[in-house]
GROMACS .gro file of C-alpha atoms in nm:
model
  254
    1UNK     CA    1   0.018  -0.007  -0.001
    2UNK     CA    2   0.140   0.343  -0.110
    3UNK     CA    3   0.051   0.648   0.082
    4UNK     CA    4   0.102   1.031   0.131
    5UNK     CA    5   0.010   1.174   0.472
    6UNK     CA    6  -0.011   1.576   0.448
    7UNK     CA    7   0.199   1.787   0.672
    8UNK     CA    8  -0.143   1.927   0.839
    9UNK     CA    9  -0.294   1.603   0.896
   10UNK     CA   10  -0.496   1.575   1.200
   11UNK     CA   11  -0.708   1.309   1.326
   12UNK     CA   12  -1.033   1.461   1.171
   13UNK     CA   13  -0.843   1.485   0.826
   14UNK     CA   14  -1.026   1.316   0.529
   15UNK     CA   15  -0.906   0.978   0.430
   16UNK     CA   16  -0.911   0.872   0.059
   17UNK     CA   17  -0.854   0.556  -0.133
   18UNK     CA   18  -0.740   0.576  -0.456
   19UNK     CA   19  -0.775   0.219  -0.670
   20UNK     CA   20  -0.512   0.206  -0.959
   21UNK     CA   21  -0.597   0.114  -1.323
   22UNK     CA   22  -0.475  -0.227  -1.514
   23UNK     CA   23  -0.105  -0.099  -1.470
   24UNK     CA   24  -0.143  -0.165  -1.087
   25UNK     CA   25   0.088   0.130  -1.050
   26UNK     CA   26  -0.029   0.244  -0.706
   27UNK     CA   27   0.286   0.431  -0.644
   28UNK     CA   28   0.196   0.655  -0.955
   29UNK     CA   29  -0.164   0.709  -0.847
   30UNK     CA   30  -0.058   0.818  -0.513
   31UNK     CA   31   0.223   1.049  -0.651
   32UNK     CA   32  -0.081   1.215  -0.877
   33UNK     CA   33  -0.285   1.311  -0.563
   34UNK     CA   34   0.014   1.438  -0.364
   35UNK     CA   35  -0.048   1.788  -0.452
   36UNK     CA   36  -0.411   1.754  -0.350
   37UNK     CA   37  -0.342   1.582  -0.054
   38UNK     CA   38  -0.131   1.887   0.092
   39UNK     CA   39  -0.394   2.135  -0.056
   40UNK     CA   40  -0.689   1.971   0.105
   41UNK     CA   41  -0.520   1.794   0.402
   42UNK     CA   42  -0.662   1.426   0.262
   43UNK     CA   43  -0.481   1.124   0.376
   44UNK     CA   44  -0.451   0.946   0.038
   45UNK     CA   45  -0.392   0.542   0.032
   46UNK     CA   46  -0.332   0.342  -0.265
   47UNK     CA   47  -0.331  -0.040  -0.237
   48UNK     CA   48  -0.126  -0.237  -0.505
   49UNK     CA   49  -0.261  -0.562  -0.659
   50UNK     CA   50   0.006  -0.737  -0.853
   51UNK     CA   51  -0.095  -0.910  -1.171
   52UNK     CA   52   0.050  -1.238  -1.055
   53UNK     CA   53  -0.176  -1.265  -0.775
   54UNK     CA   54  -0.486  -1.074  -0.902
   55UNK     CA   55  -0.565  -1.153  -1.307
   56UNK     CA   56  -0.835  -0.983  -1.465
   57UNK     CA   57  -1.126  -1.165  -1.298
   58UNK     CA   58  -0.972  -1.120  -0.970
   59UNK     CA   59  -0.899  -0.780  -1.013
   60UNK     CA   60  -1.109  -0.565  -1.300
   61UNK     CA   61  -1.408  -0.812  -1.213
   62UNK     CA   62  -1.349  -0.783  -0.829
   63UNK     CA   63  -1.342  -1.168  -0.791
   64UNK     CA   64  -1.682  -1.220  -0.923
   65UNK     CA   65  -1.570  -1.475  -1.196
   66UNK     CA   66  -1.278  -1.700  -1.193
   67UNK     CA   67  -1.115  -1.931  -1.458
   68UNK     CA   68  -1.190  -1.684  -1.766
   69UNK     CA   69  -1.043  -1.851  -2.089
   70UNK     CA   70  -0.940  -1.500  -2.196
   71UNK     CA   71  -0.642  -1.657  -2.381
   72UNK     CA   72  -0.852  -1.824  -2.609
   73UNK     CA   73  -1.160  -1.596  -2.646
   74UNK     CA   74  -0.994  -1.244  -2.690
   75UNK     CA   75  -0.784  -1.101  -3.008
   76UNK     CA   76  -0.661  -0.779  -3.106
   77UNK     CA   77  -0.928  -0.538  -3.278
   78UNK     CA   78  -0.910  -0.287  -3.519
   79UNK     CA   79  -0.821  -0.001  -3.319
   80UNK     CA   80  -0.469   0.019  -3.160
   81UNK     CA   81  -0.585  -0.002  -2.804
   82UNK     CA   82  -0.904  -0.275  -2.865
   83UNK     CA   83  -0.946  -0.618  -2.771
   84UNK     CA   84  -1.235  -0.815  -2.902
   85UNK     CA   85  -1.409  -1.089  -2.700
   86UNK     CA   86  -1.547  -1.415  -2.886
   87UNK     CA   87  -1.855  -1.446  -2.678
   88UNK     CA   88  -1.927  -1.778  -2.853
   89UNK     CA   89  -1.582  -1.918  -2.701
   90UNK     CA   90  -1.590  -1.715  -2.377
   91UNK     CA   91  -1.611  -1.932  -2.039
   92UNK     CA   92  -1.611  -1.859  -1.667
   93UNK     CA   93  -1.699  -1.973  -1.342
   94UNK     CA   94  -1.906  -1.755  -1.104
   95UNK     CA   95  -1.763  -1.695  -0.773
   96UNK     CA   96  -2.018  -1.689  -0.525
   97UNK     CA   97  -1.797  -1.646  -0.201
   98UNK     CA   98  -1.810  -1.262  -0.108
   99UNK     CA   99  -1.542  -1.311   0.138
  100UNK     CA  100  -1.302  -1.380  -0.138
  101UNK     CA  101  -1.387  -1.066  -0.354
  102UNK     CA  102  -1.197  -0.773  -0.356
  103UNK     CA  103  -1.453  -0.515  -0.225
  104UNK     CA  104  -1.422  -0.594   0.140
  105UNK     CA  105  -1.046  -0.504   0.151
  106UNK     CA  106  -1.103  -0.113   0.128
  107UNK     CA  107  -1.282  -0.107   0.478
  108UNK     CA  108  -1.035  -0.353   0.607
  109UNK     CA  109  -0.765  -0.108   0.482
  110UNK     CA  110  -0.929   0.195   0.609
  111UNK     CA  111  -0.992   0.047   0.977
  112UNK     CA  112  -0.602  -0.073   0.987
  113UNK     CA  113  -0.470   0.280   0.901
  114UNK     CA  114  -0.735   0.468   1.074
  115UNK     CA  115  -0.636   0.299   1.409
  116UNK     CA  116  -0.252   0.334   1.292
  117UNK     CA  117  -0.287   0.733   1.285
  118UNK     CA  118  -0.525   0.798   1.544
  119UNK     CA  119  -0.803   0.909   1.286
  120UNK     CA  120  -1.141   0.996   1.429
  121UNK     CA  121  -1.298   0.941   1.081
  122UNK     CA  122  -1.575   0.672   1.052
  123UNK     CA  123  -1.589   0.682   0.671
  124UNK     CA  124  -1.371   0.733   0.381
  125UNK     CA  125  -1.399   0.835   0.016
  126UNK     CA  126  -1.312   0.614  -0.304
  127UNK     CA  127  -1.168   0.702  -0.625
  128UNK     CA  128  -1.062   0.475  -0.913
  129UNK     CA  129  -0.986   0.521  -1.255
  130UNK     CA  130  -1.026   0.270  -1.560
  131UNK     CA  131  -0.973  -0.066  -1.407
  132UNK     CA  132  -1.018   0.108  -1.051
  133UNK     CA  133  -1.351   0.252  -1.165
  134UNK     CA  134  -1.460  -0.117  -1.275
  135UNK     CA  135  -1.381  -0.223  -0.913
  136UNK     CA  136  -1.555   0.050  -0.759
  137UNK     CA  137  -1.912   0.045  -0.990
  138UNK     CA  138  -1.912  -0.317  -0.939
  139UNK     CA  139  -1.863  -0.267  -0.576
  140UNK     CA  140  -2.173  -0.056  -0.551
  141UNK     CA  141  -2.382  -0.347  -0.707
  142UNK     CA  142  -2.244  -0.642  -0.516
  143UNK     CA  143  -2.098  -0.489  -0.181
  144UNK     CA  144  -2.337  -0.178  -0.118
  145UNK     CA  145  -2.290  -0.212   0.291
  146UNK     CA  146  -1.967  -0.055   0.364
  147UNK     CA  147  -1.784   0.257   0.554
  148UNK     CA  148  -1.699   0.398   0.203
  149UNK     CA  149  -1.933   0.754   0.182
  150UNK     CA  150  -1.839   0.902  -0.185
  151UNK     CA  151  -1.745   0.675  -0.467
  152UNK     CA  152  -1.590   0.824  -0.779
  153UNK     CA  153  -1.525   0.552  -1.047
  154UNK     CA  154  -1.375   0.714  -1.334
  155UNK     CA  155  -1.323   0.605  -1.688
  156UNK     CA  156  -1.425   0.279  -1.676
  157UNK     CA  157  -1.378   0.037  -1.995
  158UNK     CA  158  -1.725  -0.105  -1.965
  159UNK     CA  159  -1.971  -0.174  -1.692
  160UNK     CA  160  -2.187  -0.466  -1.527
  161UNK     CA  161  -2.524  -0.319  -1.584
  162UNK     CA  162  -2.808  -0.363  -1.328
  163UNK     CA  163  -2.991  -0.580  -1.613
  164UNK     CA  164  -3.112  -0.947  -1.486
  165UNK     CA  165  -3.167  -1.052  -1.828
  166UNK     CA  166  -2.792  -1.020  -1.951
  167UNK     CA  167  -2.524  -1.274  -1.816
  168UNK     CA  168  -2.185  -1.158  -1.612
  169UNK     CA  169  -1.969  -0.964  -1.640
  170UNK     CA  170  -2.215  -0.724  -1.850
  171UNK     CA  171  -2.527  -0.800  -1.660
  172UNK     CA  172  -2.663  -0.988  -1.370
  173UNK     CA  173  -2.840  -1.283  -1.506
  174UNK     CA  174  -2.654  -1.540  -1.348
  175UNK     CA  175  -2.547  -1.345  -1.033
  176UNK     CA  176  -2.704  -1.405  -0.687
  177UNK     CA  177  -2.857  -1.066  -0.627
  178UNK     CA  178  -3.200  -1.009  -0.457
  179UNK     CA  179  -3.424  -0.688  -0.539
  180UNK     CA  180  -3.319  -0.586  -0.179
  181UNK     CA  181  -2.937  -0.561  -0.281
  182UNK     CA  182  -3.027  -0.344  -0.586
  183UNK     CA  183  -3.224  -0.114  -0.363
  184UNK     CA  184  -2.910  -0.095  -0.140
  185UNK     CA  185  -2.674  -0.059  -0.442
  186UNK     CA  186  -2.884   0.232  -0.565
  187UNK     CA  187  -2.864   0.431  -0.242
  188UNK     CA  188  -2.472   0.473  -0.269
  189UNK     CA  189  -2.337   0.800  -0.346
  190UNK     CA  190  -2.158   0.650  -0.669
  191UNK     CA  191  -2.041   0.934  -0.931
  192UNK     CA  192  -1.914   0.815  -1.267
  193UNK     CA  193  -1.623   1.043  -1.338
  194UNK     CA  194  -1.582   1.049  -1.746
  195UNK     CA  195  -1.328   1.215  -1.916
  196UNK     CA  196  -1.487   1.448  -2.206
  197UNK     CA  197  -1.230   1.326  -2.443
  198UNK     CA  198  -1.215   0.944  -2.318
  199UNK     CA  199  -1.431   0.901  -2.652
  200UNK     CA  200  -1.363   0.749  -3.008
  201UNK     CA  201  -1.044   0.889  -3.069
  202UNK     CA  202  -0.889   0.781  -2.734
  203UNK     CA  203  -0.622   0.527  -2.784
  204UNK     CA  204  -0.498   0.508  -2.424
  205UNK     CA  205  -0.613   0.213  -2.220
  206UNK     CA  206  -0.713  -0.101  -2.324
  207UNK     CA  207  -1.101  -0.094  -2.481
  208UNK     CA  208  -1.316  -0.436  -2.481
  209UNK     CA  209  -1.512  -0.475  -2.800
  210UNK     CA  210  -1.807  -0.754  -2.833
  211UNK     CA  211  -2.146  -0.732  -2.935
  212UNK     CA  212  -2.300  -0.742  -2.561
  213UNK     CA  213  -2.044  -0.495  -2.434
  214UNK     CA  214  -2.083  -0.276  -2.731
  215UNK     CA  215  -2.450  -0.225  -2.667
  216UNK     CA  216  -2.342   0.012  -2.400
  217UNK     CA  217  -2.135   0.198  -2.643
  218UNK     CA  218  -1.848   0.177  -2.864
  219UNK     CA  219  -1.611   0.386  -2.612
  220UNK     CA  220  -1.549   0.477  -2.265
  221UNK     CA  221  -1.781   0.790  -2.262
  222UNK     CA  222  -2.054   0.630  -2.467
  223UNK     CA  223  -2.058   0.364  -2.211
  224UNK     CA  224  -2.059   0.575  -1.885
  225UNK     CA  225  -2.339   0.795  -2.034
  226UNK     CA  226  -2.528   0.444  -2.084
  227UNK     CA  227  -2.474   0.323  -1.738
  228UNK     CA  228  -2.594   0.599  -1.479
  229UNK     CA  229  -2.556   0.955  -1.292
  230UNK     CA  230  -2.194   1.097  -1.402
  231UNK     CA  231  -1.988   1.425  -1.411
  232UNK     CA  232  -1.821   1.479  -1.755
  233UNK     CA  233  -1.462   1.618  -1.689
  234UNK     CA  234  -1.395   1.876  -1.969
  235UNK     CA  235  -1.063   1.826  -2.175
  236UNK     CA  236  -0.940   1.511  -2.016
  237UNK     CA  237  -0.921   1.188  -2.209
  238UNK     CA  238  -0.787   0.843  -2.063
  239UNK     CA  239  -0.556   1.020  -1.821
  240UNK     CA  240  -0.523   0.925  -1.462
  241UNK     CA  241  -0.358   1.250  -1.339
  242UNK     CA  242  -0.592   1.456  -1.515
  243UNK     CA  243  -0.885   1.270  -1.371
  244UNK     CA  244  -0.747   1.264  -1.018
  245UNK     CA  245  -0.695   1.676  -1.030
  246UNK     CA  246  -1.085   1.698  -1.115
  247UNK     CA  247  -1.156   1.429  -0.851
  248UNK     CA  248  -0.994   1.628  -0.588
  249UNK     CA  249  -1.154   1.941  -0.638
  250UNK     CA  250  -1.505   1.761  -0.691
  251UNK     CA  251  -1.441   1.573  -0.335
  252UNK     CA  252  -1.281   1.842  -0.141
  253UNK     CA  253  -1.247   2.169  -0.325
  254UNK     CA  254  -1.587   2.293  -0.180
   0.00000   0.00000   0.00000
């Protein structure tokens, strides 16, 4: 876990957990928040999940799916950052054990750090970019009871929709969720943070393409608009530093 504790930290200071993208570069994500940490007096924590320990299913999908056969069901797309998914060949196992999902880690991290620094806060904020945004919007659906306050999911590649007629990872057809779970999910303070320029012209990051996921849109901005409530950040593409600056202003700039 990488962190930055501001000079003017007090027990009442806000605590923010920053969830990295697919590069798992928590040190870079922490660095992107140092200036805001000092400006707003926010303690910033960024956990690193290595690819050797957390594959696509364990990280991007939060552990909801395992044994994904992406080596035989994916290929290069037409665009420089596109990966195509052959849905006819795609197989996986649904992981029905919530204790093994990634979502509970954030409460445990907050509680451990809060005790270590003598914090009086009873909740924390979350910001995730790209793969981190995928993790956080899925957290609101599958782990809606937590100590998280505001959840900002930025520039997700694609979404798990609250749609019981579409299978995971794009919908909830084979997920063990009840109506009461969705009611709790929609009560979360989730805001989608979308870069205005993270559109069809953006070549950063990896963009998954398939018939089902393309119903959400053919680029990240379209897919975010399709999913839920959102805040569009002008002049920013698939850039975690630009999105971090905007998120800091949104969360702590008044």
